[in-house]
Amino acid sequence: MSDANQYGYHAYKLGGFNFTRDEYFAHLAWPGGSHTMPVDAFLRALMRDISWNFFYGTVNFDTVFGTTNHYGTVDVFAGLYNAGYRNQNKHYVETLKGDDVRALFAAMLADWTNEGFDPFAAPAETGSAFGPKRGSNPDAINRKRMVASRMTGMKGDIPLRSDAAGNPVNRQFTDVPQDEPEVHAEPGFENEVHAFNFFAYVSRSDVTWNPSVCSAVKDSQVCATTEEFILPIIHGNDRVEWFVQLSDEIHWDIQDRETGAPRARAVMKAGDVAAMPADIRHQGYSPKRSMLLVWENNDSTLPEKYATGKLKANPVDF
Ligand code: PHB
Ligand code: FE
């Protein structure tokens, strides 16, 4: 590792890419080009790229830099999905082992995240990412997902979020009723039958833009998330994904996945359902904290089926 720079941060090298940070910015460089991002936005995107293991398809940190997941290897790119870069043949891509990219990204995130800054938190609920190096925040960046073996809240499994468990209702969800359903199980089935208030459960989430699998049946993954401010990545889909807006509203910019050309704006209000096509990129804006259900199809044969035209990019024609 390099010596720390005058601001206290180390430089990182990944193939031909170089990453440095100063008080305000992440600076990226590669053979033939360079790029600058506000460091708070860079760290929020980096946090998600690592914890989602490069997600489905493309994680654009912004309109220039990002990763495309090939589920084992990863394309790390600059300008690959940017019409201006492509037209001038200025794009740059390296295909690297996912494990190597994740390890380097994790080291960079740990070094560049200051005490008090939580890349998963809403801007109004975290300290600043800026300034010279000031401590670290391992608790925020090393969150571990809890894996349930039965329905959440059932005896012997992970507990429901509650005040007692240190999960207070979020400041923007104080209007969400916290009452729990009554369950009247037949004698002998008390340990088999269960129900809980899912809105109350989600209202206690302390992270934003971080879908958590809440049911997995074969390849069907239903993921709840609480959203506030901007989705820190521009997601390029390699399959269709469905959104169910559970509360409040999110405004989506939807663009062509390859070029970024605008395709649609969708303002989703509570109860709205949308299928995001397999050939788009999108970024959401949540003016106040909202609840979103993201339904993903984890079938690993899908990217190839869309790429070769075996499946249409949109699942429904109206
Ligand atoms: C998405 O890219 O589809 C996405 C990612 C994170 C979220 C919500 C949606 O929290
Ligand atoms: Fe998406």
CSV table of C-alpha atoms and ligand atoms in Angstrom, one decimal:
chain,number,residue,atom,x,y,z
A,1,MET,CA,0.0,0.0,0.0
A,2,SER,CA,1.1,3.5,-0.7
A,3,ASP,CA,2.0,6.0,2.1
A,4,ALA,CA,-0.9,8.2,3.1
A,5,ASN,CA,-1.2,11.5,1.2
A,6,GLN,CA,-1.3,14.9,2.9
A,7,TYR,CA,-5.0,14.4,3.8
A,8,GLY,CA,-4.3,11.0,5.5
A,9,TYR,CA,-5.7,8.8,2.7
A,10,HIS,CA,-4.0,6.0,0.8
A,11,ALA,CA,-4.1,5.5,-3.0
A,12,TYR,CA,-5.4,2.3,-4.5
A,13,LYS,CA,-4.6,0.5,-7.8
A,14,LEU,CA,-6.8,-2.0,-9.6
A,15,GLY,CA,-5.4,-3.1,-12.9
A,16,GLY,CA,-4.9,0.1,-14.8
A,17,PHE,CA,-7.2,2.1,-12.6
A,18,ASN,CA,-5.9,4.4,-9.9
A,19,PHE,CA,-8.0,5.8,-7.1
A,20,THR,CA,-7.0,8.7,-4.8
A,21,ARG,CA,-9.1,10.9,-2.4
A,22,ASP,CA,-8.7,14.4,-1.0
A,23,GLU,CA,-11.0,16.3,1.3
A,24,TYR,CA,-13.9,16.5,-1.1
A,25,PHE,CA,-13.3,14.2,-4.0
A,26,ALA,CA,-12.5,10.8,-5.2
A,27,HIS,CA,-10.1,11.0,-8.2
A,28,LEU,CA,-10.1,8.2,-10.7
A,29,ALA,CA,-7.5,7.7,-13.4
A,30,TRP,CA,-6.9,5.0,-16.1
A,31,PRO,CA,-4.8,4.8,-19.3
A,32,GLY,CA,-6.1,7.6,-21.4
A,33,GLY,CA,-8.5,9.3,-19.0
A,34,SER,CA,-9.4,10.6,-15.5
A,35,HIS,CA,-12.6,11.4,-13.6
A,36,THR,CA,-13.7,13.2,-10.4
A,37,MET,CA,-16.6,12.4,-8.1
A,38,PRO,CA,-17.8,14.0,-4.9
A,39,VAL,CA,-16.4,11.6,-2.3
A,40,ASP,CA,-19.7,11.1,-0.4
A,41,ALA,CA,-21.4,10.0,-3.6
A,42,PHE,CA,-18.5,7.8,-4.4
A,43,LEU,CA,-18.5,6.1,-1.0
A,44,ARG,CA,-22.3,5.5,-1.1
A,45,ALA,CA,-22.0,3.8,-4.5
A,46,LEU,CA,-18.9,1.8,-3.4
A,47,MET,CA,-20.7,0.6,-0.2
A,48,ARG,CA,-23.5,-0.9,-2.3
A,49,ASP,CA,-21.3,-2.3,-5.0
A,50,ILE,CA,-19.4,-4.3,-2.3
A,51,SER,CA,-22.3,-5.4,-0.2
A,52,TRP,CA,-24.5,-6.4,-3.2
A,53,ASN,CA,-21.5,-8.3,-4.7
A,54,PHE,CA,-21.8,-6.2,-7.8
A,55,PHE,CA,-25.6,-6.7,-8.0
A,56,TYR,CA,-27.5,-7.7,-11.1
A,57,GLY,CA,-26.0,-6.2,-14.3
A,58,THR,CA,-24.4,-2.8,-14.1
A,59,VAL,CA,-23.7,-0.6,-11.1
A,60,ASN,CA,-23.0,2.9,-12.5
A,61,PHE,CA,-21.4,5.0,-9.8
A,62,ASP,CA,-22.3,8.0,-12.1
A,63,THR,CA,-22.4,8.5,-15.8
A,64,VAL,CA,-18.8,7.5,-16.3
A,65,PHE,CA,-17.5,4.9,-13.8
A,66,GLY,CA,-18.9,1.6,-12.7
A,67,THR,CA,-18.9,-2.2,-12.8
A,68,THR,CA,-20.8,-4.8,-14.8
A,69,ASN,CA,-21.3,-8.2,-13.1
A,70,HIS,CA,-20.6,-11.4,-15.0
A,71,TYR,CA,-21.1,-13.4,-11.8
A,72,GLY,CA,-17.5,-14.5,-11.2
A,73,THR,CA,-15.7,-11.8,-13.2
A,74,VAL,CA,-16.5,-8.1,-13.2
A,75,ASP,CA,-16.0,-5.4,-15.9
A,76,VAL,CA,-14.6,-2.3,-14.3
A,77,PHE,CA,-15.2,0.5,-16.7
A,78,ALA,CA,-14.9,4.2,-17.5
A,79,GLY,CA,-17.2,5.7,-20.1
A,80,LEU,CA,-18.4,2.3,-21.4
A,81,TYR,CA,-22.1,3.3,-21.1
A,82,ASN,CA,-21.6,6.9,-21.9
A,83,ALA,CA,-22.4,8.0,-25.5
A,84,GLY,CA,-19.9,10.8,-25.5
A,85,TYR,CA,-17.0,8.6,-24.4
A,86,ARG,CA,-18.1,5.8,-26.8
A,87,ASN,CA,-18.4,8.1,-29.8
A,88,GLN,CA,-14.8,9.3,-29.3
A,89,ASN,CA,-13.5,5.8,-28.5
A,90,LYS,CA,-12.4,7.1,-25.0
A,91,HIS,CA,-14.0,4.3,-23.0
A,92,TYR,CA,-11.8,1.9,-21.0
A,93,VAL,CA,-12.7,-1.5,-19.5
A,94,GLU,CA,-10.9,-4.2,-17.6
A,95,THR,CA,-12.4,-7.6,-16.8
A,96,LEU,CA,-11.2,-8.7,-13.4
A,97,LYS,CA,-11.9,-11.4,-10.8
A,98,GLY,CA,-14.9,-10.4,-8.7
A,99,ASP,CA,-13.1,-11.4,-5.5
A,100,ASP,CA,-10.1,-9.2,-6.3
A,101,VAL,CA,-12.2,-6.2,-7.1
A,102,ARG,CA,-14.3,-6.6,-4.0
A,103,ALA,CA,-11.3,-7.0,-1.7
A,104,LEU,CA,-9.7,-3.8,-3.1
A,105,PHE,CA,-13.0,-1.9,-3.0
A,106,ALA,CA,-13.5,-3.0,0.6
A,107,ALA,CA,-10.0,-1.8,1.7
A,108,MET,CA,-10.6,1.6,0.0
A,109,LEU,CA,-14.0,2.0,1.6
A,110,ALA,CA,-12.6,1.2,5.0
A,111,ASP,CA,-9.7,3.7,4.6
A,112,TRP,CA,-11.8,6.5,3.0
A,113,THR,CA,-14.8,6.4,5.4
A,114,ASN,CA,-14.4,8.7,8.3
A,115,GLU,CA,-15.8,8.4,11.8
A,116,GLY,CA,-19.4,9.4,11.8
A,117,PHE,CA,-20.0,8.9,8.1
A,118,ASP,CA,-22.4,6.0,7.3
A,119,PRO,CA,-22.7,5.4,3.5
A,120,PHE,CA,-26.0,3.5,4.0
A,121,ALA,CA,-27.6,6.3,6.0
A,122,ALA,CA,-29.8,9.1,4.7
A,123,PRO,CA,-27.8,12.4,4.4
A,124,ALA,CA,-29.9,13.9,7.2
A,125,GLU,CA,-29.0,10.9,9.5
A,126,THR,CA,-25.2,10.8,9.1
A,127,GLY,CA,-22.1,12.9,9.7
A,128,SER,CA,-19.9,14.2,7.0
A,129,ALA,CA,-17.8,12.2,4.5
A,130,PHE,CA,-15.6,15.3,3.8
A,131,GLY,CA,-12.4,16.6,5.3
A,132,PRO,CA,-9.0,15.1,6.2
A,133,LYS,CA,-8.9,11.5,7.5
A,134,ARG,CA,-10.7,11.4,10.8
A,135,GLY,CA,-11.0,7.9,12.4
A,136,SER,CA,-13.0,5.2,10.8
A,137,ASN,CA,-16.5,3.6,10.9
A,138,PRO,CA,-16.2,-0.2,10.8
A,139,ASP,CA,-19.7,-0.7,12.4
A,140,ALA,CA,-21.4,1.1,9.5
A,141,ILE,CA,-19.5,-0.5,6.7
A,142,ASN,CA,-19.4,-4.1,8.0
A,143,ARG,CA,-23.0,-4.6,8.6
A,144,LYS,CA,-23.9,-8.3,8.3
A,145,ARG,CA,-27.3,-9.4,7.0
A,146,MET,CA,-29.2,-11.6,9.3
A,147,VAL,CA,-30.2,-14.9,7.8
A,148,ALA,CA,-33.5,-16.3,9.0
A,149,SER,CA,-34.1,-20.1,8.9
A,150,ARG,CA,-37.8,-19.7,9.5
A,151,MET,CA,-40.2,-16.8,9.3
A,152,THR,CA,-38.8,-13.8,11.0
A,153,GLY,CA,-40.0,-13.5,14.6
A,154,MET,CA,-40.7,-17.2,15.1
A,155,LYS,CA,-39.4,-19.0,18.1
A,156,GLY,CA,-35.7,-19.9,17.7
A,157,ASP,CA,-35.2,-17.6,14.8
A,158,ILE,CA,-34.0,-14.0,14.5
A,159,PRO,CA,-36.1,-11.5,16.5
A,160,LEU,CA,-38.4,-8.9,14.9
A,161,ARG,CA,-37.1,-5.4,14.9
A,162,SER,CA,-38.3,-3.6,18.1
A,163,ASP,CA,-37.4,-0.9,20.5
A,164,ALA,CA,-36.1,-3.6,22.8
A,165,ALA,CA,-33.8,-4.9,20.1
A,166,GLY,CA,-32.4,-1.3,19.6
A,167,ASN,CA,-34.4,-0.7,16.4
A,168,PRO,CA,-36.4,2.5,16.9
A,169,VAL,CA,-39.1,3.6,14.4
A,170,ASN,CA,-37.4,5.9,11.9
A,171,ARG,CA,-38.2,9.6,12.3
A,172,GLN,CA,-40.1,9.8,9.0
A,173,PHE,CA,-42.2,6.7,9.8
A,174,THR,CA,-43.8,7.8,13.0
A,175,ASP,CA,-47.2,7.6,11.2
A,176,VAL,CA,-46.8,3.9,10.6
A,177,PRO,CA,-49.1,1.9,12.9
A,178,GLN,CA,-47.1,-0.5,15.2
A,179,ASP,CA,-49.9,-2.8,16.2
A,180,GLU,CA,-49.3,-6.5,15.6
A,181,PRO,CA,-51.8,-9.0,14.2
A,182,GLU,CA,-53.5,-11.3,16.6
A,183,VAL,CA,-52.6,-15.0,15.9
A,184,HIS,CA,-54.9,-17.7,17.2
A,185,ALA,CA,-53.2,-20.9,16.5
A,186,GLU,CA,-54.9,-24.3,17.1
A,187,PRO,CA,-53.4,-26.0,20.1
A,188,GLY,CA,-50.2,-27.7,19.1
A,189,PHE,CA,-49.5,-25.3,16.3
A,190,GLU,CA,-48.3,-22.3,18.3
A,191,ASN,CA,-44.8,-22.8,17.0
A,192,GLU,CA,-45.9,-23.2,13.4
A,193,VAL,CA,-48.2,-20.3,12.8
A,194,HIS,CA,-47.1,-16.7,12.9
A,195,ALA,CA,-47.8,-13.3,11.4
A,196,PHE,CA,-46.3,-9.8,11.9
A,197,ASN,CA,-46.9,-6.3,10.8
A,198,PHE,CA,-44.5,-5.9,7.9
A,199,PHE,CA,-44.9,-2.1,7.6
A,200,ALA,CA,-44.0,-1.8,11.3
A,201,TYR,CA,-41.0,-4.0,10.7
A,202,VAL,CA,-39.7,-2.0,7.7
A,203,SER,CA,-40.4,1.3,9.5
A,204,ARG,CA,-37.5,0.4,11.8
A,205,SER,CA,-34.9,0.0,9.1
A,206,ASP,CA,-31.9,2.3,9.7
A,207,VAL,CA,-30.5,2.1,6.2
A,208,THR,CA,-31.5,3.5,2.8
A,209,TRP,CA,-31.4,2.1,-0.7
A,210,ASN,CA,-30.4,-1.4,0.5
A,211,PRO,CA,-32.9,-4.1,-0.6
A,212,SER,CA,-33.0,-7.0,1.9
A,213,VAL,CA,-34.3,-10.3,0.8
A,214,CYS,CA,-37.4,-10.9,2.9
A,215,SER,CA,-38.7,-14.0,1.0
A,216,ALA,CA,-36.8,-16.4,-1.3
A,217,VAL,CA,-38.8,-19.1,-3.1
A,218,LYS,CA,-36.6,-20.8,-5.7
A,219,ASP,CA,-35.4,-17.8,-7.9
A,220,SER,CA,-38.1,-15.4,-6.6
A,221,GLN,CA,-36.6,-12.9,-4.3
A,222,VAL,CA,-38.8,-10.3,-2.7
A,223,CYS,CA,-36.7,-7.5,-1.2
A,224,ALA,CA,-37.9,-4.7,1.0
A,225,THR,CA,-36.0,-1.4,1.4
A,226,THR,CA,-36.5,2.0,2.8
A,227,GLU,CA,-35.5,4.9,0.5
A,228,GLU,CA,-34.6,8.5,1.2
A,229,PHE,CA,-32.8,11.0,-1.1
A,230,ILE,CA,-31.1,9.6,-4.2
A,231,LEU,CA,-30.4,5.9,-5.1
A,232,PRO,CA,-26.5,6.2,-4.9
A,233,ILE,CA,-26.1,4.1,-8.1
A,234,ILE,CA,-27.6,4.2,-11.6
A,235,HIS,CA,-28.6,0.6,-12.0
A,236,GLY,CA,-28.3,-1.0,-15.5
A,237,ASN,CA,-30.6,-4.0,-15.5
A,238,ASP,CA,-29.6,-7.4,-17.0
A,239,ARG,CA,-33.1,-8.7,-16.3
A,240,VAL,CA,-36.6,-7.4,-15.6
A,241,GLU,CA,-37.2,-6.3,-12.0
A,242,TRP,CA,-40.6,-5.3,-10.5
A,243,PHE,CA,-41.2,-2.5,-8.1
A,244,VAL,CA,-44.1,-2.2,-5.7
A,245,GLN,CA,-44.2,1.2,-4.0
A,246,LEU,CA,-45.4,0.4,-0.5
A,247,SER,CA,-45.5,4.0,0.9
A,248,ASP,CA,-44.9,7.6,-0.1
A,249,GLU,CA,-43.3,8.2,-3.5
A,250,ILE,CA,-40.2,7.8,-5.6
A,251,HIS,CA,-39.4,9.6,-8.8
A,252,TRP,CA,-37.5,7.5,-11.3
A,253,ASP,CA,-35.3,8.6,-14.2
A,254,ILE,CA,-35.3,5.7,-16.7
A,255,GLN,CA,-32.7,5.8,-19.5
A,256,ASP,CA,-31.3,3.6,-22.2
A,257,ARG,CA,-28.9,1.2,-20.5
A,258,GLU,CA,-26.1,1.5,-23.1
A,259,THR,CA,-26.2,5.3,-23.9
A,260,GLY,CA,-28.0,7.0,-21.0
A,261,ALA,CA,-30.5,8.5,-23.5
A,262,PRO,CA,-33.7,9.4,-21.5
A,263,ARG,CA,-36.5,7.0,-22.0
A,264,ALA,CA,-39.1,7.7,-19.3
A,265,ARG,CA,-39.9,9.4,-16.0
A,266,ALA,CA,-42.0,7.4,-13.5
A,267,VAL,CA,-43.5,8.9,-10.4
A,268,MET,CA,-44.5,6.0,-8.3
A,269,LYS,CA,-46.9,6.6,-5.5
A,270,ALA,CA,-48.0,4.2,-2.7
A,271,GLY,CA,-49.7,1.2,-4.3
A,272,ASP,CA,-48.1,1.7,-7.8
A,273,VAL,CA,-46.4,-1.3,-9.4
A,274,ALA,CA,-43.9,-1.1,-12.3
A,275,ALA,CA,-41.8,-3.6,-14.3
A,276,MET,CA,-38.5,-2.1,-15.1
A,277,PRO,CA,-37.4,-3.5,-18.5
A,278,ALA,CA,-34.2,-5.5,-19.0
A,279,ASP,CA,-32.5,-3.0,-21.2
A,280,ILE,CA,-32.7,0.2,-19.1
A,281,ARG,CA,-30.8,2.0,-16.4
A,282,HIS,CA,-32.6,3.8,-13.6
A,283,GLN,CA,-32.1,6.0,-10.6
A,284,GLY,CA,-34.7,6.9,-8.0
A,285,TYR,CA,-35.3,10.0,-6.0
A,286,SER,CA,-37.3,9.7,-2.7
A,287,PRO,CA,-38.3,13.1,-1.4
A,288,LYS,CA,-39.1,11.7,2.0
A,289,ARG,CA,-38.4,8.2,3.4
A,290,SER,CA,-40.5,5.7,1.6
A,291,MET,CA,-40.9,1.9,1.5
A,292,LEU,CA,-40.2,0.0,-1.7
A,293,LEU,CA,-40.5,-3.7,-2.5
A,294,VAL,CA,-38.1,-4.9,-5.2
A,295,TRP,CA,-38.9,-8.2,-6.8
A,296,GLU,CA,-35.9,-9.9,-8.4
A,297,ASN,CA,-35.6,-13.0,-10.5
A,298,ASN,CA,-32.4,-14.7,-9.5
A,299,ASP,CA,-32.4,-17.2,-12.4
A,300,SER,CA,-28.8,-17.1,-13.7
A,301,THR,CA,-29.8,-17.9,-17.3
A,302,LEU,CA,-31.7,-14.7,-17.7
A,303,PRO,CA,-28.9,-12.2,-18.8
A,304,GLU,CA,-28.0,-14.5,-21.7
A,305,LYS,CA,-31.7,-14.9,-22.7
A,306,TYR,CA,-32.2,-11.1,-22.8
A,307,ALA,CA,-28.8,-10.4,-24.5
A,308,THR,CA,-29.6,-12.9,-27.3
A,309,GLY,CA,-33.2,-11.7,-27.8
A,310,LYS,CA,-34.8,-15.0,-26.5
A,311,LEU,CA,-36.7,-12.9,-24.1
A,312,LYS,CA,-38.2,-9.5,-24.8
A,313,ALA,CA,-36.9,-6.6,-22.6
A,314,ASN,CA,-40.3,-5.7,-21.3
A,315,PRO,CA,-42.5,-8.4,-19.7
A,316,VAL,CA,-45.9,-6.9,-20.5
A,317,ASP,CA,-47.3,-5.2,-23.6
A,318,PHE,CA,-50.3,-2.8,-23.0
B,1,PHB,C1,-32.5,-0.9,-8.2
B,1,PHB,O1,-31.5,-0.6,-8.8
B,1,PHB,O2,-33.4,-1.4,-8.8
B,1,PHB,C2,-32.6,-0.6,-6.8
B,1,PHB,C3,-31.5,-0.6,-6.0
B,1,PHB,C4,-31.6,-0.3,-4.7
B,1,PHB,C5,-32.8,0.0,-4.1
B,1,PHB,C6,-34.0,0.1,-4.9
B,1,PHB,C7,-33.9,-0.2,-6.3
B,1,PHB,O3,-32.9,0.3,-2.8
B,2,FE,FE,-32.6,-1.7,-10.6
